[in-house]
Coordinates of C-alpha atoms in Angstrom, one line a residue:
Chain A
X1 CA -38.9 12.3 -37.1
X2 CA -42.6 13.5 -37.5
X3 CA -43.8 10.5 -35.4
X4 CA -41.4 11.3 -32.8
X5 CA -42.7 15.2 -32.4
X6 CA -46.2 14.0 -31.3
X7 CA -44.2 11.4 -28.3
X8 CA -42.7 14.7 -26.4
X9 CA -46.6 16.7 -26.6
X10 CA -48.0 13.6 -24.5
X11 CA -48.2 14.3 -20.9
X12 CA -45.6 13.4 -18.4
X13 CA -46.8 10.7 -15.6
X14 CA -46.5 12.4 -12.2
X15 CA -43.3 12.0 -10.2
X16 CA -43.2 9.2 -8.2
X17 CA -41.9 8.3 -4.5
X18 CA -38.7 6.9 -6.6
X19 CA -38.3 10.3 -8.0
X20 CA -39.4 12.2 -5.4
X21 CA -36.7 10.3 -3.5
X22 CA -33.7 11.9 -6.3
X23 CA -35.0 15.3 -6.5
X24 CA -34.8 15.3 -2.7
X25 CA -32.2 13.0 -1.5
X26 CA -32.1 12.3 2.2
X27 CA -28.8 13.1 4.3
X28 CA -27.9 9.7 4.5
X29 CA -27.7 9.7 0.8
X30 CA -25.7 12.9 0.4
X31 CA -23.5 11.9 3.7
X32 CA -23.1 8.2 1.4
X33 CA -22.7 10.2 -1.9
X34 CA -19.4 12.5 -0.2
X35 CA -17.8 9.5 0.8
X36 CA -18.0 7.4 -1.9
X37 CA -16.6 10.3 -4.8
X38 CA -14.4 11.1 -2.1
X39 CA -12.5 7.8 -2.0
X40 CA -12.9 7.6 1.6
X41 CA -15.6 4.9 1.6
X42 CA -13.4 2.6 0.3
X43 CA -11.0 3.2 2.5
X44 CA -12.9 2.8 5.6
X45 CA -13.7 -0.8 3.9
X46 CA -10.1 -1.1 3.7
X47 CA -9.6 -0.2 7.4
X48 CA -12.4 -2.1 8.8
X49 CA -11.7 -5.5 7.3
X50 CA -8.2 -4.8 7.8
X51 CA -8.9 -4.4 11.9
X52 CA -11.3 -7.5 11.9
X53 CA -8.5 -9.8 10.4
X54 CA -6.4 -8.6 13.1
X55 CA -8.9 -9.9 15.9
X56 CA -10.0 -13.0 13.9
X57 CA -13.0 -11.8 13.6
X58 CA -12.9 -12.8 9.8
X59 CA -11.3 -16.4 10.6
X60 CA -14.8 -16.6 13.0
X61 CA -17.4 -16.5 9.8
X62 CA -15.0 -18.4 7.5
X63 CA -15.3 -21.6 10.5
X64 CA -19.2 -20.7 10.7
X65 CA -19.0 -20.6 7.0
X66 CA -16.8 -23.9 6.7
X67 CA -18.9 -25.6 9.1
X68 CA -22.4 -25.0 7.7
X69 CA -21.5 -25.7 4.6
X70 CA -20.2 -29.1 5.8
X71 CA -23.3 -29.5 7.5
X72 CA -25.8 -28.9 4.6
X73 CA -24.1 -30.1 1.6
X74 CA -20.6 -28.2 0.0
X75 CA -22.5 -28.6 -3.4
X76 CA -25.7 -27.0 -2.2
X77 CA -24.7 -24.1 -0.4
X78 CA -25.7 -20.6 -1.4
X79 CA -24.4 -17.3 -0.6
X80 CA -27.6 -15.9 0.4
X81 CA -27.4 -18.9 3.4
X82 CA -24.4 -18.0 4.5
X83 CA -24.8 -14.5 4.6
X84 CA -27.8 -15.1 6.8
X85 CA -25.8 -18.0 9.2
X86 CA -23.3 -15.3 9.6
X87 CA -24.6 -12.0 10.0
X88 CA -26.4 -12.0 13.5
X89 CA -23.1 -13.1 15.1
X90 CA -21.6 -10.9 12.5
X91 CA -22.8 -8.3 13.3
X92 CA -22.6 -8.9 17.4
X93 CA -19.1 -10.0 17.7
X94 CA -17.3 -6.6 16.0
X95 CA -14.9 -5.7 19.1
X96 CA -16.0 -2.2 20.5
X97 CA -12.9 -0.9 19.8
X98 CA -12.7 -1.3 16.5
X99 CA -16.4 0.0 16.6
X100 CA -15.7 3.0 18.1
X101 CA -12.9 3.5 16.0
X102 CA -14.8 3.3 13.2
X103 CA -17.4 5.8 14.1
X104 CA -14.6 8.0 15.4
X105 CA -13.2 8.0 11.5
X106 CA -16.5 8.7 10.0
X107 CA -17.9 11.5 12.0
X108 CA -14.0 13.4 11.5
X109 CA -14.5 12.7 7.6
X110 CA -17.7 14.0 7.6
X111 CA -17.0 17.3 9.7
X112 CA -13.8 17.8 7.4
X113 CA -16.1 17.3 4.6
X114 CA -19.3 19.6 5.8
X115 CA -16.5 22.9 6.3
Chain B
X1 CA -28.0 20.4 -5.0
X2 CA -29.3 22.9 -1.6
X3 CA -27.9 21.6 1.2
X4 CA -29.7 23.3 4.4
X5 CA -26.4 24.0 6.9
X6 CA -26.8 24.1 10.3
X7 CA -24.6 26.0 12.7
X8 CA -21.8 23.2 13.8
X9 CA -23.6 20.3 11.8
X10 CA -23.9 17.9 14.4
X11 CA -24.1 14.5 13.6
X12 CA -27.1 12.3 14.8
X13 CA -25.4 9.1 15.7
X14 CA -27.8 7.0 13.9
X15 CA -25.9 8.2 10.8
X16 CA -22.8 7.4 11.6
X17 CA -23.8 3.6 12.7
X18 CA -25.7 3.4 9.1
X19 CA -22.7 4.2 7.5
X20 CA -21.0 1.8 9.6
X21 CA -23.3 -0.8 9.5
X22 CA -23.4 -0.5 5.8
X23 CA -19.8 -1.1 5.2
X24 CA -20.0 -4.3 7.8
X25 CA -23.0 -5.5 5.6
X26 CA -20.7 -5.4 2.1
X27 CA -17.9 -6.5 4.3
X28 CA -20.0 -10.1 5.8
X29 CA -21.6 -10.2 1.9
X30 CA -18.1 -10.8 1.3
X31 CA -16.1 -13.1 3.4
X32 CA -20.1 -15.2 2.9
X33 CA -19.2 -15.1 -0.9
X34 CA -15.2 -15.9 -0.5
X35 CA -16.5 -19.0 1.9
X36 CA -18.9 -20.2 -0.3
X37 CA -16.0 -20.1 -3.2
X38 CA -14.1 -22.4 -1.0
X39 CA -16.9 -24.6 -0.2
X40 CA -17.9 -25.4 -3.3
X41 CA -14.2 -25.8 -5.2
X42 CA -13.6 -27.9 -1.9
X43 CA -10.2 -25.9 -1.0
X44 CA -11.2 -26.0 2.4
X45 CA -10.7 -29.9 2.7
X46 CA -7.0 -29.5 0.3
X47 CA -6.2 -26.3 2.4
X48 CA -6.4 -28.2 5.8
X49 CA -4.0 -31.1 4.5
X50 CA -1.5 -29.0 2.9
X51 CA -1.7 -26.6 6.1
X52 CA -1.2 -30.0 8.1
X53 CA 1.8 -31.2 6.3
X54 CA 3.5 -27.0 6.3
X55 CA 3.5 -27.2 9.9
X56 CA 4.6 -30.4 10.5
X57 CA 7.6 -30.6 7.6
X58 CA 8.1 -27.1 9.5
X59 CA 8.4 -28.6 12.8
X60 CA 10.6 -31.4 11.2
X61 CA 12.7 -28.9 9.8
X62 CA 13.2 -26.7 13.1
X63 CA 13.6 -30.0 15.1
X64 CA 16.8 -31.0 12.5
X65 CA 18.0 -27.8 13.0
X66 CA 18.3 -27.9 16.3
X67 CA 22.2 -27.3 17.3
X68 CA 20.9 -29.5 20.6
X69 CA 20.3 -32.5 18.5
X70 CA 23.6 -32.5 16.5
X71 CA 26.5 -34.5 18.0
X72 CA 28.9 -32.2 16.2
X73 CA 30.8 -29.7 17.6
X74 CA 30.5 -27.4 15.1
X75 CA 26.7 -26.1 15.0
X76 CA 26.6 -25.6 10.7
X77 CA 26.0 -29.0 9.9
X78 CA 22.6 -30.0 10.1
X79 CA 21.0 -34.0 10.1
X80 CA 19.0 -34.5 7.0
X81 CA 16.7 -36.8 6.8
X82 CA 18.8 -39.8 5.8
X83 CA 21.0 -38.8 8.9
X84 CA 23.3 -37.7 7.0
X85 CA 25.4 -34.6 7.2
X86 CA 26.8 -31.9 4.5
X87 CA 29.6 -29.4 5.3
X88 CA 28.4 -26.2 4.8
X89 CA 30.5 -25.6 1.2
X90 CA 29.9 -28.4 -1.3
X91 CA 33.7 -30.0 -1.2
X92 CA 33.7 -32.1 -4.4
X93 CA 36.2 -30.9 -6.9
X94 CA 35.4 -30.9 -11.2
X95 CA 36.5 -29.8 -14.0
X96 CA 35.4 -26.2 -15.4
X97 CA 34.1 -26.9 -19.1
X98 CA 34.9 -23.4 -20.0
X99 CA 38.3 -23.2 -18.8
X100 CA 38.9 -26.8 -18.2
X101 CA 40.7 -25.9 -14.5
X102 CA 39.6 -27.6 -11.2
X103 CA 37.1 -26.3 -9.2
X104 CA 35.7 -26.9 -6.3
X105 CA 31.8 -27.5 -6.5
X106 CA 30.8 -25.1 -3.9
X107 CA 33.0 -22.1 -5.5
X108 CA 32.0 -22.8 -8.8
X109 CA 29.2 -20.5 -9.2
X110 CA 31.4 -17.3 -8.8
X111 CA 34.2 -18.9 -10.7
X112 CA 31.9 -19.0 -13.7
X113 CA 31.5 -15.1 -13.2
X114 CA 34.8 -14.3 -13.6
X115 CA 35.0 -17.3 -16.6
X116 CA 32.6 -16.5 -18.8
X117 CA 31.4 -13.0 -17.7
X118 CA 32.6 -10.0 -16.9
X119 CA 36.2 -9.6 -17.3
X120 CA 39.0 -8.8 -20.6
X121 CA 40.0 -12.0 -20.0
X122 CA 37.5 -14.1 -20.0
X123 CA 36.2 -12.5 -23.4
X124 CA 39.1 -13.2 -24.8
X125 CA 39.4 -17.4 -24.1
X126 CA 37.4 -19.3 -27.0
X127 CA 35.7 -21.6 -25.5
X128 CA 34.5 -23.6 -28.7
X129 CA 38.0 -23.9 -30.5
X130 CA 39.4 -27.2 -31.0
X131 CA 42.5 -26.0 -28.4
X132 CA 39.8 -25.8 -25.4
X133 CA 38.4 -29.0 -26.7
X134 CA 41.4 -30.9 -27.5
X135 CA 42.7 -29.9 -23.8
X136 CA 39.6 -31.5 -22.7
X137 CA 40.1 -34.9 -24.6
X138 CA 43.4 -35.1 -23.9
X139 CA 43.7 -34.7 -20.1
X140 CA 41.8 -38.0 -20.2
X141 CA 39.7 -37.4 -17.1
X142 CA 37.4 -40.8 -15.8
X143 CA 34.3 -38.9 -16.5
X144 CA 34.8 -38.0 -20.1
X145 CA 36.5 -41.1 -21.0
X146 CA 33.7 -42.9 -20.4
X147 CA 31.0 -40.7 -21.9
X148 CA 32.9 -41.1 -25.2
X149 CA 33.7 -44.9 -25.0
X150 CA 29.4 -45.1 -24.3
X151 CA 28.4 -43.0 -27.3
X152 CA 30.6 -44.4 -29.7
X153 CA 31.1 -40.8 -31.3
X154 CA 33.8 -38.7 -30.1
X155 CA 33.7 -35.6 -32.2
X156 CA 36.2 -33.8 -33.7
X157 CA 38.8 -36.0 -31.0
X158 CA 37.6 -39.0 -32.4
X159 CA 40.9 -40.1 -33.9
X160 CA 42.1 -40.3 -30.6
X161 CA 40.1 -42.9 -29.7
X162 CA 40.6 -45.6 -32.6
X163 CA 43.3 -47.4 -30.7
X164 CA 41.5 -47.6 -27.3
X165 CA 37.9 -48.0 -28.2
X166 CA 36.8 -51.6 -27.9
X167 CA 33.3 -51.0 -28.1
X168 CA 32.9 -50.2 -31.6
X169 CA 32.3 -52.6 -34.1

């Protein structure tokens, strides 16, 4: 107890850009923060996987996936590489419909959240 | 927590794509980790076969079914593949061992209800006293004449037996 006293007298470092960071979140955080104690994060997850099953979007990776893997070595394979075969195309190939759908959800969550 | 509000809060679009992009990221981490799962516990090479032979013991199976194919007139019976052909309601006829009547095979099942299950009635049959079982013995059906001849022990009928059973010793 008496060696503990002298620890909390010692001087603080300064803040750093980590902290700085938490004290002062950006909007993106906060706008990230209301949806995921919301629930609605997940749900958009939900929604958005649901709609790229529907146009086989998912099937797509899992063939790039498949075929890679076949390619390289089943027993070899990391994650990490297929997350990098698959994320350009990924990323290009999400319909624009279910895009703007998407966007559509998240702006009306966050204007129902902001009132 | 101060949140500056502006009048309307309008939404730089840039936010909403990060937000979308984000969840598309977790989502590709994903099916990349439920692919590499399948890769490496080699499902993918199992999953094609057994998709193979589903659709084609599918096909088989609509193919049979197929009133075109069937020379019958009457479009219930289906071809098996033996060729042969089963009436819709199992016709063989047995013996109830609760009740000891004859039933037909494909009406047994709610037979049985009314036998052993719900009603007064059937409570009150005993299906393990030596009248049920004697009934049994006695009626000298093929089937259980020849199960008791094989074992060699016929219960608590085996006196009956003494002057027909050649097999024993």
């Amino acid at each position: 107890m008496l060696g503990r006293r002298n620890a909390s007298i010692q001087p603080r470092p300064t803040p750093d850009a980590e902290m700085e960071r938490a004290i002062h979140p950006s909007l993106q955080q906060i706008v990230d923060l209301k949806l995921v104690e919301s629930g609605e994060k997940e749900r958009l997850k939900e929604l958005l996987i649901e709609r790229l099953v529907e146009c086989g979007w998912k099937d797509e990776m899992k063939t790039l996936c498949r075929e890679f893997a076949r390619k390289k070595g089943r027993d070899t394979v990391t994650v990490h590489e297929l997350v990098k075969v698959i994320t350009p195309k990924g990323r290009a190939s999400v319909p624009d419909s279910v895009k703007a759908e998407m966007l559509q959800r998240i702006r009306s969550f966050l204007a129902s959240a902001a009132t | 927590m101060s949140v500056p509000k502006e009048d309307g809060m309008p939404f730089p679009s840039e936010l909403l794509s990060d937000v979308f992009d984000e969840l598309l990221d977790c989502i590709i981490v994903d099916v990349a980790s439920e692919s590499h799962r399948i890769a490496r516990l080699g499902l993918d090479r199992h999953l094609d076969d057994e998709e193979e032979e589903l659709r084609l013991s599918a096909e088989a199976r609509a193919r049979a079914s197929d009133p075109s194919h069937i020379g019958e007139a009457n479009g219930k019976y289906v071809v098996d593949i033996f060729g042969q052909t089963h009436p819709a309601i199992a016709n063989e006829i047995f013996e109830c061992m609760n009740c000891s009547r004859s039933i037909v095979a494909g009406r047994f099942a709610p037979h049985l209800e009314k036998c052993m299950g719900k009603g007064r009635k059937a409570r009150l049959k005993s299906t393990r006293s030596s009248t049920a079982a004697q009934n049994r013995y006695s009626r000298g059906s093929p089937v259980s004449n020849t199960n008791r001849l094989a074992n060699g022990s016929a219960g608590n009928a085996g006196h009956e037996y003494s002057n027909g059973a050649s097999e024993e010793p």
